[in-house]
mmCIF file of C-alpha atoms in Angstrom:
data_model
loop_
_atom_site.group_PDB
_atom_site.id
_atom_site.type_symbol
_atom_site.label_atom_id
_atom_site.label_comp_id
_atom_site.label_asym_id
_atom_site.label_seq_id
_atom_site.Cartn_x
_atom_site.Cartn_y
_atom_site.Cartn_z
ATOM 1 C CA UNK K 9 -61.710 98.577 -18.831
ATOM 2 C CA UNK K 10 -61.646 102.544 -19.705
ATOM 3 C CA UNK K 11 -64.950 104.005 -19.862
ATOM 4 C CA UNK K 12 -66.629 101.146 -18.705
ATOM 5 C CA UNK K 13 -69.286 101.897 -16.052
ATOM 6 C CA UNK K 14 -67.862 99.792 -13.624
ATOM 7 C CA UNK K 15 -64.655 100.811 -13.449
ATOM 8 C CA UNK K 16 -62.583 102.588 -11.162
ATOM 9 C CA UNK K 17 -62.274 106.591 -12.131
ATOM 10 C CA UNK K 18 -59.502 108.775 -11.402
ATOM 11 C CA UNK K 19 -61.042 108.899 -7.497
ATOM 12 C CA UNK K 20 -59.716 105.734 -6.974
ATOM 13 C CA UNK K 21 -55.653 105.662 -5.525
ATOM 14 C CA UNK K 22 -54.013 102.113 -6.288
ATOM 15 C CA UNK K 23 -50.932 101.764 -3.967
ATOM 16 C CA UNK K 24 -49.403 98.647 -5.096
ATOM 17 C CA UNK K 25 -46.316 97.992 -7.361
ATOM 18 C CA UNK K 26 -46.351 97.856 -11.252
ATOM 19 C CA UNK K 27 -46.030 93.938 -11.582
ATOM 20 C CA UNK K 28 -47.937 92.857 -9.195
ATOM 21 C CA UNK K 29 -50.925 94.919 -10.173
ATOM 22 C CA UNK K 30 -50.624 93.971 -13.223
ATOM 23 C CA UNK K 31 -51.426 90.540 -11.773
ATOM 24 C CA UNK K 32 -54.210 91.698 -9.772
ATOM 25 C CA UNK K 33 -56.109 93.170 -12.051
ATOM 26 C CA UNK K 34 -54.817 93.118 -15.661
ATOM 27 C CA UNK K 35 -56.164 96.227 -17.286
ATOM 28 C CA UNK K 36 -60.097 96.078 -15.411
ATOM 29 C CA UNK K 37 -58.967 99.304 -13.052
ATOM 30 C CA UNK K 38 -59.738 101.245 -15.829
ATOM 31 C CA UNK K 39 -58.673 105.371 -15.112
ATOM 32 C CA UNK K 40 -57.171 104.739 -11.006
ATOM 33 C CA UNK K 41 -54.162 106.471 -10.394
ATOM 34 C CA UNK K 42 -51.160 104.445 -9.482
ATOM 35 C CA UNK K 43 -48.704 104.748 -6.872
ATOM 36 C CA UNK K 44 -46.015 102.433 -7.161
ATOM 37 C CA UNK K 45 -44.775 102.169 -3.954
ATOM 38 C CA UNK K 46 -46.888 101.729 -1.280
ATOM 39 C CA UNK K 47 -44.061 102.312 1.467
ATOM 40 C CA UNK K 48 -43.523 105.707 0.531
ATOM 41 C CA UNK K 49 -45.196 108.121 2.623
ATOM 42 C CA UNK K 50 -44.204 111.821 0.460
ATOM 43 C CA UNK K 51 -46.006 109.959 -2.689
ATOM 44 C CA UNK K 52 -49.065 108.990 -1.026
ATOM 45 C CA UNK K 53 -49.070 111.810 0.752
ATOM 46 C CA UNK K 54 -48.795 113.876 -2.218
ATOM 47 C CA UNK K 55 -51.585 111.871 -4.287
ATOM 48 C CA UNK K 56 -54.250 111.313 -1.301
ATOM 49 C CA UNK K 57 -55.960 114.382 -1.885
ATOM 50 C CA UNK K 58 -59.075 113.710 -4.008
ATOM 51 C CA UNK K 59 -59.194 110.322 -3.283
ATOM 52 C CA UNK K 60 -62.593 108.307 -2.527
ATOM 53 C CA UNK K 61 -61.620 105.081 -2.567
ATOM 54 C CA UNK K 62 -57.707 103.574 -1.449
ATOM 55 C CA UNK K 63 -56.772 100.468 -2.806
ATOM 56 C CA UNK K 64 -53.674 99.134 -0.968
ATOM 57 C CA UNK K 65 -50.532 96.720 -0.532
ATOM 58 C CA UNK K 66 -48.466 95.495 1.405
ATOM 59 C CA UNK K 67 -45.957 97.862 3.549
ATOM 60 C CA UNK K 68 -48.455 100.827 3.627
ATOM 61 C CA UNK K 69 -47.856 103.433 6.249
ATOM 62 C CA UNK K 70 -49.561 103.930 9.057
ATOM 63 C CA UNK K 71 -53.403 105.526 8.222
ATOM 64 C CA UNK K 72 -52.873 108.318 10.821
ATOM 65 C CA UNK K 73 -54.470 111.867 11.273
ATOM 66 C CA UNK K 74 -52.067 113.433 9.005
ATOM 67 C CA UNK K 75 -52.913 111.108 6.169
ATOM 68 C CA UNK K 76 -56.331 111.186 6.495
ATOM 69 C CA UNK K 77 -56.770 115.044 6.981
ATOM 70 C CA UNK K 78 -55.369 114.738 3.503
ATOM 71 C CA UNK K 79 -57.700 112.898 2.089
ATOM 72 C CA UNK K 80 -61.639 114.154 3.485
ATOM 73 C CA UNK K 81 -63.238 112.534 0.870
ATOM 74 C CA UNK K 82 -61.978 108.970 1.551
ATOM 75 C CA UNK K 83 -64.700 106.073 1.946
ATOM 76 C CA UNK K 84 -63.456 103.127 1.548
ATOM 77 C CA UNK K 85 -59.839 101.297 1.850
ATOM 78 C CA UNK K 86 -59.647 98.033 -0.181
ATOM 79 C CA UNK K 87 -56.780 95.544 0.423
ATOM 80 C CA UNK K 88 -55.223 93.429 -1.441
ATOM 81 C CA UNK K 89 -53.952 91.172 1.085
ATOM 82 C CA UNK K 90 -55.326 89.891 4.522
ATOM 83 C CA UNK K 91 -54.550 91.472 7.672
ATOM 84 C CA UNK K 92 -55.075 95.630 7.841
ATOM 85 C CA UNK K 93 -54.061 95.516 11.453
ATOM 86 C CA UNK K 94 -50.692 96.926 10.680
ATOM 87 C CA UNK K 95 -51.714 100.062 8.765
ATOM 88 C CA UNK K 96 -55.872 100.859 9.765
ATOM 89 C CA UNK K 97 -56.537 102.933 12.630
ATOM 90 C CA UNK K 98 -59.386 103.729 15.008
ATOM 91 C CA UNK K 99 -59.735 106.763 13.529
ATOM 92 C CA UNK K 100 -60.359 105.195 10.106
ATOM 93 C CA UNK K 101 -63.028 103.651 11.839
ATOM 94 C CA UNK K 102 -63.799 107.058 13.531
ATOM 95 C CA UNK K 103 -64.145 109.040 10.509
ATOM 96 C CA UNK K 104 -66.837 106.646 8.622
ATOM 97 C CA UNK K 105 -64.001 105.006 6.115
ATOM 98 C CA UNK K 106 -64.854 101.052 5.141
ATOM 99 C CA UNK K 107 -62.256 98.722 5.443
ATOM 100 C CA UNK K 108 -62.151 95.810 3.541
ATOM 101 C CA UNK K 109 -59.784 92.774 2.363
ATOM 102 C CA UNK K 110 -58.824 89.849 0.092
ATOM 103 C CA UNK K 111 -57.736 87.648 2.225
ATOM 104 C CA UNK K 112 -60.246 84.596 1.301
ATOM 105 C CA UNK K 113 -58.713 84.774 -2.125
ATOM 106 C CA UNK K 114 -55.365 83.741 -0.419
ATOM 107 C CA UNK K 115 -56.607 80.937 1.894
ATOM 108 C CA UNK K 116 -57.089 78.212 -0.775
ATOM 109 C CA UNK K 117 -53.165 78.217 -1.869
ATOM 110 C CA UNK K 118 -51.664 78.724 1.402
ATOM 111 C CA UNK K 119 -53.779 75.553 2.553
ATOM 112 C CA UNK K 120 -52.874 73.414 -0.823
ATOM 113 C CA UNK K 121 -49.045 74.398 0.568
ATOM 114 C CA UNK K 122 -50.025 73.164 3.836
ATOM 115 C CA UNK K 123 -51.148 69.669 2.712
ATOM 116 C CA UNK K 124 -47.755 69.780 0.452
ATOM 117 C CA UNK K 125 -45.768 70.489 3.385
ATOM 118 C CA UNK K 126 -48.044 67.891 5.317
ATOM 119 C CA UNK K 127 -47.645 65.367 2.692
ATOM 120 C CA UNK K 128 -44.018 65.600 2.177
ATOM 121 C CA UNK K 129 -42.952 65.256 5.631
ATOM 122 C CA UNK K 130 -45.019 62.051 6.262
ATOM 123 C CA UNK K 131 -43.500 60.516 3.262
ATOM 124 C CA UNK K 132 -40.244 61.888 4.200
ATOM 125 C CA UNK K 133 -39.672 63.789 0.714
ATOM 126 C CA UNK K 134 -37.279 66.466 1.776
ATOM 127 C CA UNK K 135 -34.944 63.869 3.451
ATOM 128 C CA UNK K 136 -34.647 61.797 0.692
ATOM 129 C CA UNK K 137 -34.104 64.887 -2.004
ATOM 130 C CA UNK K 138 -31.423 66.196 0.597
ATOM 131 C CA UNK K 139 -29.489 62.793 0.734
ATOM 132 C CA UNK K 140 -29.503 61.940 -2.550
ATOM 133 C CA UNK K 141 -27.831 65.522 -3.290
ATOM 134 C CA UNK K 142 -25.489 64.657 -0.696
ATOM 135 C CA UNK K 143 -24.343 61.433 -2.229
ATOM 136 C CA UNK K 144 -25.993 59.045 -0.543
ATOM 137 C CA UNK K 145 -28.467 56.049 -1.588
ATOM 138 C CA UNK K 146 -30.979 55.077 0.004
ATOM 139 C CA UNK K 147 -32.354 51.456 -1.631
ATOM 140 C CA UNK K 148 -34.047 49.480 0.543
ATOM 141 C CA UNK K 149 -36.343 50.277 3.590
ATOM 142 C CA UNK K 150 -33.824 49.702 5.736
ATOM 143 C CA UNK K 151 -31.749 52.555 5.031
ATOM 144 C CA UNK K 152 -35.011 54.639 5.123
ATOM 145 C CA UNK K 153 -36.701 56.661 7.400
ATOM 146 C CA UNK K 154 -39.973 55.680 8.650
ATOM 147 C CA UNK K 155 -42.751 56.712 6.693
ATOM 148 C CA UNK K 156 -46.859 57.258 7.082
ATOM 149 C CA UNK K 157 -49.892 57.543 5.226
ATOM 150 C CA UNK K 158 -52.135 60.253 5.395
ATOM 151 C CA UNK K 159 -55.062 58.246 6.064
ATOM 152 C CA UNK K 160 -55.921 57.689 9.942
ATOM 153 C CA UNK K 161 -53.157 60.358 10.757
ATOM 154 C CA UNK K 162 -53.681 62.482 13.453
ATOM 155 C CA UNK K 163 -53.204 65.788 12.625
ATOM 156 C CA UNK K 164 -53.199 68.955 14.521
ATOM 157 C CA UNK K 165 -54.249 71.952 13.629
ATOM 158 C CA UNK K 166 -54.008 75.041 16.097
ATOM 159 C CA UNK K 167 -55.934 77.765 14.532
ATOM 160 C CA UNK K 168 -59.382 77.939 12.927
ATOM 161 C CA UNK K 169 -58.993 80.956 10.625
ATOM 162 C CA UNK K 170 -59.901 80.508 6.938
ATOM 163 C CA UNK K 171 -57.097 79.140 6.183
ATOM 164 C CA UNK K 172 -57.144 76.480 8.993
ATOM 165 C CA UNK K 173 -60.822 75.455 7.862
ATOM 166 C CA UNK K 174 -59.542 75.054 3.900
ATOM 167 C CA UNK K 175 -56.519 72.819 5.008
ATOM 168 C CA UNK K 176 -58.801 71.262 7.568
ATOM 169 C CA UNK K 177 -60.802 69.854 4.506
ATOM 170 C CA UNK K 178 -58.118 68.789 2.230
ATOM 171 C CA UNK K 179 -56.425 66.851 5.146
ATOM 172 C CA UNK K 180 -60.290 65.068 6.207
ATOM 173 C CA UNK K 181 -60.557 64.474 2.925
ATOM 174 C CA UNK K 182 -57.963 62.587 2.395
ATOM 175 C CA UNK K 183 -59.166 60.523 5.449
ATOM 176 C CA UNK K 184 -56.820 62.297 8.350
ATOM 177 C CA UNK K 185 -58.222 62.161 11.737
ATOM 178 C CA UNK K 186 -58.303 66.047 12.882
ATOM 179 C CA UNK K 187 -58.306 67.876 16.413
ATOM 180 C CA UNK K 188 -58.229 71.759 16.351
ATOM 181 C CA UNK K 189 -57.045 74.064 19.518
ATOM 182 C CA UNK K 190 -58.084 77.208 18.813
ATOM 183 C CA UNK K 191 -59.758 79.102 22.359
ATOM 184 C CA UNK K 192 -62.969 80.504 19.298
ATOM 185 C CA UNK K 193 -63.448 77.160 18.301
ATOM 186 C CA UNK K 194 -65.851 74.836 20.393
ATOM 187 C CA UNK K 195 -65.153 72.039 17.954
ATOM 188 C CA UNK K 196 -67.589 70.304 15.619
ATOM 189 C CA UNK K 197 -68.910 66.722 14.303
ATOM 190 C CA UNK K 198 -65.563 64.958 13.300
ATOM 191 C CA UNK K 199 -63.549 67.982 14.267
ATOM 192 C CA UNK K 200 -62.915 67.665 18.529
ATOM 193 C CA UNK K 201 -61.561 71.094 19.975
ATOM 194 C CA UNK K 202 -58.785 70.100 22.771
ATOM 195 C CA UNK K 203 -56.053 72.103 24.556
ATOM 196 C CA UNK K 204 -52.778 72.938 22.776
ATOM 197 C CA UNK K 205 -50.685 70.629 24.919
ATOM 198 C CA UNK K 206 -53.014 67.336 24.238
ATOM 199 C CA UNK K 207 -52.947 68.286 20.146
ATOM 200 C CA UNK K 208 -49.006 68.796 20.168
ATOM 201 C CA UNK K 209 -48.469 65.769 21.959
ATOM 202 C CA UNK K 210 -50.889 63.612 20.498
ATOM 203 C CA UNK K 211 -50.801 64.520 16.709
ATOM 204 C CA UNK K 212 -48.264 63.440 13.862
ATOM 205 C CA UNK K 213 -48.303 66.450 12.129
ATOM 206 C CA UNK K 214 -48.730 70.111 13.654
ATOM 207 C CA UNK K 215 -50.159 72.648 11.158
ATOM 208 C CA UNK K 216 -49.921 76.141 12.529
ATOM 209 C CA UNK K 217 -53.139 78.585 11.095
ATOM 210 C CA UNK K 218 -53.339 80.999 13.978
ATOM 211 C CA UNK K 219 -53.280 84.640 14.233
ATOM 212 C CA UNK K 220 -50.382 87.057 14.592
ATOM 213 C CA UNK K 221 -52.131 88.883 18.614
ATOM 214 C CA UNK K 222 -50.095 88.959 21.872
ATOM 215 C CA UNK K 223 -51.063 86.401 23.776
ATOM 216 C CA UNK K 224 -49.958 84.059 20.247
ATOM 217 C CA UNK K 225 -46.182 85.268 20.611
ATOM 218 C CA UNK K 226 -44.071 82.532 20.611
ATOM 219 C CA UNK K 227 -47.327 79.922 21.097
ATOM 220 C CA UNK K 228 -44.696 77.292 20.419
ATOM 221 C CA UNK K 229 -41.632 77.462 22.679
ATOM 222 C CA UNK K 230 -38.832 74.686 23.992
ATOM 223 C CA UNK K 231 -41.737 73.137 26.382
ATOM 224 C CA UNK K 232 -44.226 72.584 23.639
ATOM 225 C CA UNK K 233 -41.602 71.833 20.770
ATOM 226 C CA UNK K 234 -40.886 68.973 23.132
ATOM 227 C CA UNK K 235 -44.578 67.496 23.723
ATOM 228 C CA UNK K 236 -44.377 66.598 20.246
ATOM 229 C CA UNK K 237 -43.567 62.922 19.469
ATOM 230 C CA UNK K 238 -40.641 61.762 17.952
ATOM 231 C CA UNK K 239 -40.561 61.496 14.383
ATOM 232 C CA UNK K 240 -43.686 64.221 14.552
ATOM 233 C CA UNK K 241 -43.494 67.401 11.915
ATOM 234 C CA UNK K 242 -44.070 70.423 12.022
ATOM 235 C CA UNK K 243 -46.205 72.914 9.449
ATOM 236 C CA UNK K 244 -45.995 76.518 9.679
ATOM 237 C CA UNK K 245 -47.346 78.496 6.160
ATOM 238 C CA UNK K 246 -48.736 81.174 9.085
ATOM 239 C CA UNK K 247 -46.553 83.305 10.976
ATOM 240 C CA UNK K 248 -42.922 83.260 12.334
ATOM 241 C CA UNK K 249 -44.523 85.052 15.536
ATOM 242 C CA UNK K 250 -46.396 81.755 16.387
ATOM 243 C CA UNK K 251 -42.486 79.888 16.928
ATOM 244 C CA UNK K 252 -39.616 80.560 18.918
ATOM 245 C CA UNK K 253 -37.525 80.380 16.270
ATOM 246 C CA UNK K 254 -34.493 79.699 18.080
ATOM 247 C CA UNK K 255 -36.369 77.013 20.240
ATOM 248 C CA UNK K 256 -37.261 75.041 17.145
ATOM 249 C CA UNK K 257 -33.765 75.638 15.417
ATOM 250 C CA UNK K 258 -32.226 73.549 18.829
ATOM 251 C CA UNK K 259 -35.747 71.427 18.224
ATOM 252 C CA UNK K 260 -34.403 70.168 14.686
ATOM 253 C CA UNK K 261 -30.698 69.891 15.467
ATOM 254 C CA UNK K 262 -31.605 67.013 16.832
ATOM 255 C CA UNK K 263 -33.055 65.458 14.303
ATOM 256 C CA UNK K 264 -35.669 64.167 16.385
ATOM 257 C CA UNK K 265 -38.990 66.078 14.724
ATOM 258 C CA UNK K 266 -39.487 67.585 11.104
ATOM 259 C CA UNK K 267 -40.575 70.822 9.598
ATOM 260 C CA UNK K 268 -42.081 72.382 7.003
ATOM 261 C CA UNK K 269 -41.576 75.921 7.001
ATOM 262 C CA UNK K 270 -42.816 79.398 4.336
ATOM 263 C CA UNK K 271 -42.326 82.114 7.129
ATOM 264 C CA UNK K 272 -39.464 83.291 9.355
ATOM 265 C CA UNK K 273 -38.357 86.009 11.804
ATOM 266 C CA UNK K 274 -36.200 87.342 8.979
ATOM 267 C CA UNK K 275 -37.054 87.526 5.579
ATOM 268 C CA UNK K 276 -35.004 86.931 2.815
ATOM 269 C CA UNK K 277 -34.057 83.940 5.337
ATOM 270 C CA UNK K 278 -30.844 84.573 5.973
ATOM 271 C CA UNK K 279 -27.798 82.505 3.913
ATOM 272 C CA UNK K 280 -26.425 81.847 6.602
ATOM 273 C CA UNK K 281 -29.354 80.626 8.802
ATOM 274 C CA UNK K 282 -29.384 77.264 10.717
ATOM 275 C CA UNK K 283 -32.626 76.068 8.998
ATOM 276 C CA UNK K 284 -30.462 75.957 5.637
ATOM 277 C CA UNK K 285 -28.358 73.011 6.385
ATOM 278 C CA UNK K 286 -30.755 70.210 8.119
ATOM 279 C CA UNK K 287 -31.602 67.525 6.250
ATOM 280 C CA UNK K 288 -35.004 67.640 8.341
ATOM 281 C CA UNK K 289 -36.452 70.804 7.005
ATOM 282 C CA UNK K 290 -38.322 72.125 4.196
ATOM 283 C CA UNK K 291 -38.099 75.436 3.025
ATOM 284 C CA UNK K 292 -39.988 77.980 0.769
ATOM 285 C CA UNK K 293 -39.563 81.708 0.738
ATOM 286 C CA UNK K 294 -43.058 82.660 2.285
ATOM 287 C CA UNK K 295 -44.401 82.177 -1.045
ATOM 288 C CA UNK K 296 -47.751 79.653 -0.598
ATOM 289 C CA UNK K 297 -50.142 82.402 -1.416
ATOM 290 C CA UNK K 298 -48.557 83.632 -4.443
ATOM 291 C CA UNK K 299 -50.398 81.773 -7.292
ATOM 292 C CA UNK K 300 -52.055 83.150 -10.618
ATOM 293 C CA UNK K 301 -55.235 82.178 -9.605
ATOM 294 C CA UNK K 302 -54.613 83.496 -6.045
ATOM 295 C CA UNK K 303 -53.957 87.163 -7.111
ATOM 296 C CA UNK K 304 -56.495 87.082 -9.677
ATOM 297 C CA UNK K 305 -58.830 86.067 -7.002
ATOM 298 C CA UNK K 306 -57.215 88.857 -5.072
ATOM 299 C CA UNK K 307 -58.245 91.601 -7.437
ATOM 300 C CA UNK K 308 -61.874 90.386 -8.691
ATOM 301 C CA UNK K 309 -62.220 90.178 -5.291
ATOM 302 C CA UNK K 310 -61.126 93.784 -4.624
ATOM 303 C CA UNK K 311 -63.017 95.199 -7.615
ATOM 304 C CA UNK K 312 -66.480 93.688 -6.497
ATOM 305 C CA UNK K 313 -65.872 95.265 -3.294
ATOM 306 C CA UNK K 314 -65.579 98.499 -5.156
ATOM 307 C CA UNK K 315 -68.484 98.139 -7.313
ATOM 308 C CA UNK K 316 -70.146 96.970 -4.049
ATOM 309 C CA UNK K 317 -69.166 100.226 -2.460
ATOM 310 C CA UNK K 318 -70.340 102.136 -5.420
ATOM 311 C CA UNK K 319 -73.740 100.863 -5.838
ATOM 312 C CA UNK K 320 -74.656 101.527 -2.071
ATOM 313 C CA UNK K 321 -74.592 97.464 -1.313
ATOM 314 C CA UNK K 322 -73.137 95.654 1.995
ATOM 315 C CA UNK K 323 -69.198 94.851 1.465
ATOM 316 C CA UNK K 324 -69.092 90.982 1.450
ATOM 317 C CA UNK K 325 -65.416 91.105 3.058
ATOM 318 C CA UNK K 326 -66.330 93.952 5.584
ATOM 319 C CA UNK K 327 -63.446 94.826 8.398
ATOM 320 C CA UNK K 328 -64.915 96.405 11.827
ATOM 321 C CA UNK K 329 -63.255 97.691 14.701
ATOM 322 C CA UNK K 330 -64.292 94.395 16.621
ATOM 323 C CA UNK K 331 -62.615 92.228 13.834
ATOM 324 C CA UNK K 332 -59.674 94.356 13.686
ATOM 325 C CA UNK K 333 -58.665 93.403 17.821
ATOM 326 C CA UNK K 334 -58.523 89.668 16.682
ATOM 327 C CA UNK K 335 -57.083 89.971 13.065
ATOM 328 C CA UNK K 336 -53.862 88.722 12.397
#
């Protein structure tokens, strides 16, 4: 709130849109100066000097000498979102500036999605929602496609991040049997680590949580699309990078696998894209972090960090330079 001793004063440089900020933080950033868009170089350009502490969003530019000459007095960068690989650079780093980020806030939702995703293709949801739209009638089990429980189901999840480990415990939990390839994760009690070509062709479902780094470009091409089992599914609430997307388009055409999909190579997905027409995918419009509590989380998140920051005290959601080579 205004005047309060823990807010933000006019030091503090918000660069993220009108409604979504309004989300984040109702009115608790007290006197920070907005900037609406956070693509637009000239305006941050223009309102950098001054500034102590840089709250940001998505689509910021690049962080580079020019910027930062700008700004001297600049400590500490605060995102709103997860990864600050595509805008934070060494010399960030090099010139004593904090980074930090929300991205635990997000990992909870995106994981609930997951387990939606993971539930609906077992049960074959989306197949029966597309057929009855298309006129047909499915009555008896017969005329159905196989369906499965979620309990003793192997699922596979490739990728330990946060948001692997949050869907990893609402899939246990619901009595799944797990296996994680992920080359930082050594496995645990209940939890085996095995290679990426055992988990795809061993598991039911296939949950993609990995990061977006080069050697995870196109993790999933036509060879490992076709370890997977017939009737298997696919998850991906991650990355597009992690998919050959056109790999996995032939994949579906032929009906013989399923998938569950909130991210793509382009977005808006294209109205005219293959994925729109096949009765064996499930879309969303790379929305599964977007809930209330999820940005609220976001921004209390955010504003501890600042009041952190302020008060001399470790950052709880610290970025280093050593993070930053295997973020996302």
């Amino acid at each position: 709130m205004p005047g309060s001793p823990d807010a933000p004063d006019p030091r503090t440089l918000v660069c993220v849109p009108p409604d979504l900020r309004a989300r984040l933080f109702g009115r608790e950033l007290g006197e920070a100066r907005p900037l609406d868009d956070p693509a637009d170089r000239a305006a941050l350009a223009e309102a950098l000097p001054g500034t102590e502490i840089l709250v940001t969003g998505w689509g910021m530019p690049v962080l580079d000498t020019a910027l930062l000459d700008l700004a001297p007095g600049l400590r500490l960068v605060a995102h709103i979102g997860a990864s600050v690989k595509f805008f934070v650079t060494d010399e960030v780093f090099a010139r004593g500036i904090r980074v930090t980020q929300a991205g635990q806030a997000m990992a909870r939702p995106v994981a609930e999605v997951a387990l939606a995703f993971t539930l609906s293709l077992l049960h074959r949801i989306h197949r029966f929602d597309h057929a009855l739209r298309g006129g047909a009638d499915w009555h008896t089990a017969e005329q159905a496609p196989p369906r499965h429980e979620i309990l003793g189901c192997r699922v596979g999840v490739v990728g330990a991040s946060r948001t692997g480990r949050a869907y990893l415990e609402l899939v246990r939990a619901l009595g799944a049997e797990t296996v994680v390839s992920d080359p930082h994760f050594a496995g645990e009690p209940g939890v085996p680590a095995v290679p990426l070509d055992e988990l795809l062709a061993t598991s039911r479902i296939v949950a993609l949580h990995a990061p977006v780094l080069p050697e995870t470009r196109h993790l999933l091409g036509a060879r490992e699309l076709a370890l997977m089992p017939d009737g298997a599914g696919l998850v991906n609430t991650a990355r597009s990078w992690l998919v050959d997307e056109e790999a996995l388009l032939a994949e579906l055409r032929t009906g013989r696998i399923d998938a569950a999909i909130d991210v793509f190579d382009a977005e808006p997905l294209p109205a005219d894209h293959g994925f729109r027409t096949l009765p064996n995918v499930l879309l969303t419009p790379h929305q599964a972090a977007g809930t209330v509590e999820a940005r609220r989380r976001q921004g209390t998140l955010v504003l501890d960090e600042i009041r952190r920051h302020r008060a001399g005290l470790p950052l709880h959601h610290e970025v280093t330079p050593e993070m930053l080579e295997r973020m996302g």
